[in-house]
Amino acid sequence: MMAGGALLLTLSVAALAWGIQAKREISGNGAVDLSQHREPWSPLIHLAVNLTTIRGIKSTFKLRTYDPEGTIFYGDTKNGRDWFVLALKDGVPIMQISRSGVLVFVVGGPKLNDGRWHTLELSNHGDSVVLDVDGSHGLLLGLQSHFIEEVLSGSLRLAIGGILVPKERLFVQIEPQLDACIRDGSWLNLSTPWKTDADQLRPCRQNIRAGSFFPGEGMAVLNSSAVLQTDQDGGVNIRVFGDFAKMDGTILSIRSPGKAMTFAVVADNNTKEVTLFLGTHKVSLKESFNKLEMTIGTDHLELRHGGHESKVPWNNSALLKTLRESHVAIGGMFGEDDAGSRFLRGCLEKVQIQGKDVDLDGASKHPSISSHSCPV
């Protein structure tokens, strides 16, 4: 069984080590972008060491993110029978531990998804693991049981940005990947290089702001049944936030498989014009604005942008039924090839459908898209 000190070291080392890039070692003082594309639950970097080589009880690292949920790091012994996970949920830290079949979790501390660099320190105090944030106590997790056997030998597996056990074992289910950066790690005395399945590790951007970044290489497709719920007579409300004058390409599209495009919003950075396509209707918006609200009803399209309001009438009683059966794509034309899609280049600060924020972590998206951060 993993002892309290060994458990802490699992956390400390996992949070602070980087990996090997193209079979080269990476400095522990470097920065790693945890949002790099991979299988959802797969760690970005991982390592296995002998427990007898581990010394020390404290480690620190810096974390920066706008993402409210995702995995930071993971550690286990006994090939995954005993494990620990540190993650974010609703922007605050959550720690989960499984030892000898006993599951414990704790959530608390300050919100960390404000886009600022936060210093996290992990230390062991007997049967407890303490997480301090920016020099102040943030979270305490303790576990004591007469059924727990202390084992100080064997292999210790560590992972950053994912887990090495089935997700169903988690006591509290969380989204897997975190759009975040880690840097300035300082950890004990381990010098063993980490491993990554990626060809290379993507560096962190120097400055970021909140939003979803589309570099013009692909789109994100949403689960339409989850985002376009509406009753028979109710309309579909969509709000898009961002500097439309700096966008170029398809912002949003709605389309049923095998059918013509139902709805699309396209920006042109050269003309500073935003064009809406609804069936055979076409509306051009030339004013400068940072928010566009569209309500698709049974017989009209209602628009609000930059203090302006307008309605576009039509006669299509089957439109809402078609919308409910359609796919929603952010950043491209669903069903079009690369040339026809005009993939979006720009930063979407926020997209809301039916009053709910769209989280691209739950979408099928191109690897180039950042769900929660845009470069400045």
Coordinates of C-alpha atoms in Angstrom, one line a residue:
M1 CA 0.0 0.0 0.0
M2 CA 1.2 3.5 -0.7
A3 CA 2.2 5.4 2.4
G4 CA 1.2 8.9 3.1
G5 CA 4.7 10.2 2.2
A6 CA 4.8 8.1 -0.9
L7 CA 1.3 9.4 -1.9
L8 CA 2.5 13.0 -1.5
L9 CA 5.5 12.4 -3.6
T10 CA 3.2 10.9 -6.3
L11 CA 1.4 14.3 -6.4
S12 CA 4.5 16.4 -6.1
V13 CA 6.5 14.7 -8.8
A14 CA 3.6 14.3 -11.2
A15 CA 2.7 18.0 -11.0
L16 CA 6.1 19.2 -11.7
A17 CA 7.9 17.0 -14.3
W18 CA 7.7 17.6 -18.0
G19 CA 8.8 14.9 -20.3
I20 CA 10.8 14.1 -23.4
Q21 CA 10.2 15.9 -26.7
A22 CA 11.3 13.9 -29.8
K23 CA 13.2 11.6 -27.4
R24 CA 14.9 14.6 -25.8
E25 CA 14.8 15.6 -22.1
I26 CA 12.8 18.7 -21.2
S27 CA 13.9 21.0 -18.4
G28 CA 11.7 21.1 -15.3
N29 CA 11.7 24.8 -15.5
G30 CA 10.0 24.8 -18.9
A31 CA 6.3 25.2 -19.7
V32 CA 3.9 22.5 -21.0
D33 CA 0.5 23.1 -22.7
L34 CA -1.9 20.5 -21.3
S35 CA -4.5 21.1 -24.0
Q36 CA -2.4 19.3 -26.7
H37 CA -4.6 17.0 -28.7
R38 CA -4.7 13.3 -27.8
E39 CA -7.2 10.7 -26.7
P40 CA -9.5 12.3 -24.1
W41 CA -8.2 10.5 -21.0
S42 CA -4.6 9.8 -22.1
P43 CA -1.9 11.6 -20.2
L44 CA 0.2 14.1 -22.1
I45 CA 3.4 12.8 -20.3
H46 CA 4.0 9.9 -18.0
L47 CA 6.7 8.2 -16.0
A48 CA 7.3 5.1 -13.9
V49 CA 9.9 5.0 -11.1
N50 CA 10.8 2.8 -8.1
L51 CA 9.3 4.0 -4.8
T52 CA 12.6 3.4 -3.1
T53 CA 14.2 6.2 -5.2
I54 CA 11.8 8.9 -3.9
R55 CA 12.8 11.3 -1.2
G56 CA 11.2 14.5 0.1
I57 CA 7.7 15.8 1.1
K58 CA 7.1 19.0 -0.8
S59 CA 6.9 20.3 -4.4
T60 CA 5.7 23.4 -6.2
F61 CA 4.5 24.4 -9.7
K62 CA 2.7 27.2 -11.4
L63 CA -0.7 26.7 -13.2
R64 CA -2.5 29.1 -15.6
T65 CA -6.0 28.4 -17.1
Y66 CA -9.4 29.8 -18.0
D67 CA -10.8 26.2 -18.2
P68 CA -13.2 25.4 -15.3
E69 CA -12.7 21.6 -15.5
G70 CA -10.0 19.0 -16.3
T71 CA -7.3 16.8 -15.0
I72 CA -3.9 18.2 -13.8
F73 CA -2.1 15.1 -12.7
Y74 CA -2.3 11.5 -11.5
G75 CA -0.3 9.0 -9.6
D76 CA -0.7 5.3 -8.6
T77 CA 1.0 2.3 -7.1
K78 CA 0.2 -1.5 -7.4
N79 CA -0.5 -1.0 -11.1
G80 CA -3.4 1.3 -10.5
R81 CA -5.1 -0.3 -7.5
D82 CA -4.2 2.7 -5.3
W83 CA -4.3 6.0 -7.1
F84 CA -4.6 9.8 -6.7
V85 CA -6.0 12.5 -9.0
L86 CA -5.7 16.3 -8.8
A87 CA -8.1 18.2 -11.1
L88 CA -10.2 21.3 -11.4
K89 CA -14.0 21.2 -11.2
D90 CA -16.0 24.5 -11.5
G91 CA -12.7 26.2 -11.4
V92 CA -11.7 25.0 -7.9
P93 CA -9.3 22.1 -7.0
I94 CA -10.6 18.6 -6.4
M95 CA -8.5 15.8 -5.0
Q96 CA -9.6 12.2 -5.2
I97 CA -7.8 9.2 -3.7
S98 CA -8.4 5.4 -3.7
R99 CA -6.5 3.2 -1.2
S100 CA -7.4 -0.4 -0.5
G101 CA -10.8 0.1 -2.0
V102 CA -11.5 3.2 0.2
L103 CA -12.6 6.2 -2.0
V104 CA -12.2 9.8 -0.6
F105 CA -12.5 13.2 -2.3
V106 CA -12.4 16.8 -1.3
V107 CA -13.2 20.0 -3.2
G108 CA -12.3 23.5 -2.2
G109 CA -10.0 26.4 -2.2
P110 CA -9.9 29.5 -4.5
K111 CA -11.0 29.5 -8.1
L112 CA -8.0 29.0 -10.3
N113 CA -9.5 29.5 -13.8
D114 CA -9.0 33.3 -13.9
G115 CA -6.2 33.2 -16.5
R116 CA -3.5 34.2 -13.9
W117 CA -0.5 32.2 -12.9
H118 CA -1.0 30.5 -9.5
T119 CA 1.7 28.8 -7.5
L120 CA 0.6 25.5 -6.1
E121 CA 2.5 23.7 -3.3
L122 CA 1.9 20.1 -2.2
S123 CA 3.1 18.8 1.1
N124 CA 2.6 15.7 3.3
H125 CA 1.6 15.8 7.0
G126 CA 1.2 12.3 8.3
D127 CA -1.9 10.9 6.8
S128 CA -2.9 14.2 5.1
V129 CA -1.9 15.9 1.9
V130 CA -2.1 19.7 1.9
L131 CA -2.5 21.9 -1.2
D132 CA -1.5 25.5 -0.7
V133 CA -2.3 28.1 -3.3
D134 CA -0.3 31.3 -3.7
G135 CA 1.1 30.9 -0.2
S136 CA -2.2 30.3 1.6
H137 CA -3.8 27.1 2.7
G138 CA -6.2 25.8 -0.1
L139 CA -7.2 22.2 0.4
L140 CA -6.6 19.3 2.8
L141 CA -7.2 15.6 2.1
G142 CA -6.7 13.1 4.9
L143 CA -7.3 9.3 4.9
Q144 CA -6.7 7.0 7.8
S145 CA -7.9 3.3 8.1
H146 CA -6.8 0.2 10.0
F147 CA -7.3 -1.7 6.8
I148 CA -4.7 0.2 4.9
E149 CA -1.3 -1.4 4.7
E150 CA 1.8 0.8 4.2
V151 CA 4.0 -0.4 1.3
L152 CA 7.1 1.5 0.6
S153 CA 8.4 -0.5 -2.4
G154 CA 7.3 -1.3 -5.9
S155 CA 6.6 0.9 -8.9
L156 CA 5.1 4.4 -8.8
R157 CA 3.4 5.5 -12.0
L158 CA 2.9 9.2 -12.6
A159 CA 1.0 11.1 -15.3
I160 CA 0.2 14.7 -16.3
G161 CA -3.0 15.7 -18.1
G162 CA -4.8 12.4 -17.8
I163 CA -5.2 9.2 -15.8
L164 CA -4.0 5.6 -16.1
V165 CA -7.1 3.8 -14.8
P166 CA -10.6 3.6 -16.2
K167 CA -12.6 6.8 -15.7
E168 CA -15.4 4.8 -14.1
R169 CA -13.2 4.4 -11.0
L170 CA -13.3 8.1 -10.2
F171 CA -15.5 8.9 -7.2
V172 CA -16.5 12.2 -8.8
Q173 CA -16.7 12.2 -12.6
I174 CA -14.8 15.1 -14.3
E175 CA -14.0 16.2 -17.8
P176 CA -10.7 14.8 -18.9
Q177 CA -8.6 17.4 -20.6
L178 CA -7.7 20.8 -19.2
D179 CA -6.8 23.8 -21.5
A180 CA -4.0 25.0 -19.2
C181 CA -0.2 25.5 -18.9
I182 CA 2.2 24.3 -16.2
R183 CA 5.6 25.8 -15.6
D184 CA 8.4 26.5 -13.1
G185 CA 8.3 23.0 -11.5
S186 CA 10.5 22.2 -8.5
W187 CA 10.4 18.6 -7.4
L188 CA 12.5 16.5 -5.0
N189 CA 15.5 14.6 -6.4
L190 CA 14.1 12.7 -9.4
S191 CA 16.0 13.1 -12.6
T192 CA 14.4 10.3 -14.6
P193 CA 13.1 11.7 -18.0
W194 CA 9.4 11.5 -18.6
K195 CA 7.8 10.0 -21.8
T196 CA 5.2 11.2 -24.2
D197 CA 3.3 9.5 -27.0
A198 CA 3.2 12.9 -28.9
D199 CA 5.8 13.6 -31.6
Q200 CA 6.5 16.9 -29.9
L201 CA 5.1 18.9 -27.0
R202 CA 3.3 22.2 -27.8
P203 CA 4.7 25.2 -26.0
C204 CA 2.5 27.5 -24.0
R205 CA 1.4 30.9 -25.3
Q206 CA 3.0 33.8 -23.6
N207 CA -0.2 35.8 -23.1
I208 CA -3.8 34.6 -23.3
R209 CA -7.3 35.8 -22.8
A210 CA -10.6 34.0 -22.2
G211 CA -12.3 32.5 -25.3
S212 CA -12.1 29.8 -27.9
F213 CA -9.4 30.2 -30.5
F214 CA -9.8 29.1 -34.1
P215 CA -6.7 29.4 -36.3
G216 CA -8.5 28.6 -39.6
E217 CA -7.7 24.9 -39.8
G218 CA -10.9 23.2 -38.7
M219 CA -14.2 23.3 -36.8
A220 CA -15.9 21.9 -33.7
V221 CA -19.2 19.9 -34.1
L222 CA -21.6 19.8 -31.2
N223 CA -24.1 17.2 -30.1
S224 CA -27.2 18.9 -31.6
S225 CA -29.7 16.9 -29.5
A226 CA -28.1 18.5 -26.4
V227 CA -27.9 22.1 -27.5
L228 CA -30.9 22.6 -29.8
Q229 CA -33.7 21.4 -27.5
T230 CA -36.9 23.3 -28.1
D231 CA -40.6 22.7 -27.9
Q232 CA -42.8 22.6 -31.0
D233 CA -43.5 26.3 -31.1
G234 CA -40.4 27.6 -29.2
G235 CA -37.6 29.3 -31.1
V236 CA -33.8 28.7 -31.1
N237 CA -31.8 31.4 -29.4
I238 CA -28.1 31.8 -30.3
R239 CA -25.7 34.4 -28.9
V240 CA -22.1 34.9 -30.1
F241 CA -19.6 37.2 -28.3
G242 CA -16.4 38.6 -29.7
D243 CA -14.8 41.2 -31.9
F244 CA -16.5 40.4 -35.2
A245 CA -14.4 42.9 -37.1
K246 CA -11.3 40.7 -36.4
M247 CA -13.0 37.4 -37.4
D248 CA -12.8 35.8 -40.9
G249 CA -14.6 32.7 -42.0
T250 CA -17.6 30.7 -40.9
I251 CA -18.5 31.5 -37.3
L252 CA -21.4 29.0 -36.9
S253 CA -23.5 26.7 -39.1
I254 CA -26.5 24.4 -38.7
R255 CA -27.2 21.6 -41.1
S256 CA -28.9 18.2 -41.3
P257 CA -26.9 15.4 -42.9
G258 CA -27.6 15.1 -46.6
K259 CA -29.6 18.4 -46.7
A260 CA -28.8 21.9 -47.7
M261 CA -27.4 24.3 -45.2
T262 CA -30.2 25.5 -42.8
F263 CA -28.4 28.4 -41.1
A264 CA -24.9 30.0 -41.2
V265 CA -23.1 33.0 -39.9
V266 CA -20.0 34.1 -41.9
A267 CA -17.5 37.0 -41.2
D268 CA -15.3 38.7 -43.8
N269 CA -12.3 40.4 -42.3
N270 CA -11.7 42.4 -45.5
T271 CA -15.1 44.0 -45.8
K272 CA -15.8 44.0 -42.0
E273 CA -19.2 42.4 -42.9
V274 CA -21.1 39.6 -41.2
T275 CA -23.5 37.7 -43.4
L276 CA -26.3 35.4 -42.1
F277 CA -27.8 32.7 -44.3
L278 CA -31.2 31.2 -43.3
G279 CA -32.5 28.9 -46.1
T280 CA -32.8 31.1 -49.1
H281 CA -32.7 34.3 -47.0
K282 CA -29.5 36.4 -46.8
V283 CA -28.8 39.2 -44.3
S284 CA -25.7 41.4 -44.3
L285 CA -24.6 43.3 -41.2
K286 CA -22.0 46.0 -41.7
E287 CA -22.0 47.7 -38.3
S288 CA -19.2 47.1 -35.8
F289 CA -20.4 45.0 -32.8
N290 CA -19.1 42.6 -30.2
K291 CA -22.3 40.6 -29.6
L292 CA -24.8 39.1 -32.0
E293 CA -28.0 37.6 -30.8
M294 CA -30.2 35.6 -33.1
T295 CA -33.6 34.1 -32.4
I296 CA -35.0 31.7 -35.0
G297 CA -38.7 31.4 -34.7
T298 CA -41.5 29.7 -36.7
D299 CA -42.0 32.6 -39.1
H300 CA -39.1 35.1 -38.6
L301 CA -35.5 35.6 -37.6
E302 CA -34.9 38.2 -34.9
L303 CA -31.5 39.9 -34.7
R304 CA -29.9 42.1 -32.0
H305 CA -26.4 43.6 -32.6
G306 CA -24.7 46.8 -31.6
G307 CA -27.9 48.4 -30.3
H308 CA -29.8 47.5 -33.4
E309 CA -32.8 45.2 -33.6
S310 CA -34.5 43.8 -36.7
K311 CA -36.7 40.9 -37.9
V312 CA -36.5 38.9 -41.1
P313 CA -39.9 37.3 -42.0
W314 CA -40.3 34.0 -43.9
N315 CA -42.8 31.1 -44.2
N316 CA -41.3 27.8 -43.2
S317 CA -43.3 25.9 -40.6
A318 CA -41.0 22.9 -40.7
L319 CA -37.8 24.9 -39.9
L320 CA -37.7 24.2 -36.1
K321 CA -38.2 20.5 -36.7
T322 CA -35.3 20.6 -39.1
L323 CA -33.1 22.5 -36.6
R324 CA -33.7 19.9 -33.9
E325 CA -32.5 17.2 -36.3
S326 CA -29.4 19.2 -37.4
H327 CA -25.7 19.3 -36.4
V328 CA -24.2 22.5 -35.0
A329 CA -20.7 23.4 -36.2
I330 CA -18.6 26.2 -34.6
G331 CA -15.9 27.6 -36.9
G332 CA -16.9 25.9 -40.2
M333 CA -19.6 24.7 -42.6
F334 CA -20.8 21.3 -41.5
G335 CA -20.7 18.9 -44.4
E336 CA -18.4 21.0 -46.6
D337 CA -14.9 20.2 -47.6
D338 CA -11.9 22.2 -46.5
A339 CA -12.2 24.7 -49.3
G340 CA -16.0 25.2 -49.0
S341 CA -16.0 25.5 -45.3
R342 CA -13.9 28.7 -44.9
F343 CA -12.7 27.7 -41.4
L344 CA -12.9 30.5 -38.9
R345 CA -9.8 32.6 -38.0
G346 CA -10.3 34.5 -34.7
C347 CA -11.3 34.4 -31.1
L348 CA -14.9 33.7 -30.0
E349 CA -15.2 35.0 -26.5
K350 CA -18.4 33.0 -25.8
V351 CA -21.2 31.2 -27.6
Q352 CA -24.6 30.5 -26.0
I353 CA -27.3 28.3 -27.4
Q354 CA -30.7 28.3 -25.7
G355 CA -29.2 30.4 -22.8
K356 CA -26.4 27.9 -22.0
D357 CA -22.7 28.4 -22.6
V358 CA -21.2 26.1 -25.2
D359 CA -18.1 24.2 -23.8
L360 CA -16.0 23.0 -26.7
D361 CA -14.4 20.4 -24.5
G362 CA -17.5 18.3 -25.1
A363 CA -17.4 18.8 -28.9
S364 CA -15.7 16.9 -31.7
K365 CA -13.1 19.4 -32.6
H366 CA -10.0 19.9 -34.7
P367 CA -6.8 19.6 -32.7
S368 CA -5.8 23.2 -33.6
I369 CA -8.7 24.7 -31.7
S370 CA -8.2 25.9 -28.1
S371 CA -11.4 25.5 -26.1
H372 CA -10.9 28.2 -23.4
S373 CA -8.0 30.5 -24.4
C374 CA -7.0 32.8 -27.2
P375 CA -3.6 34.3 -27.8
V376 CA -3.2 38.0 -27.2

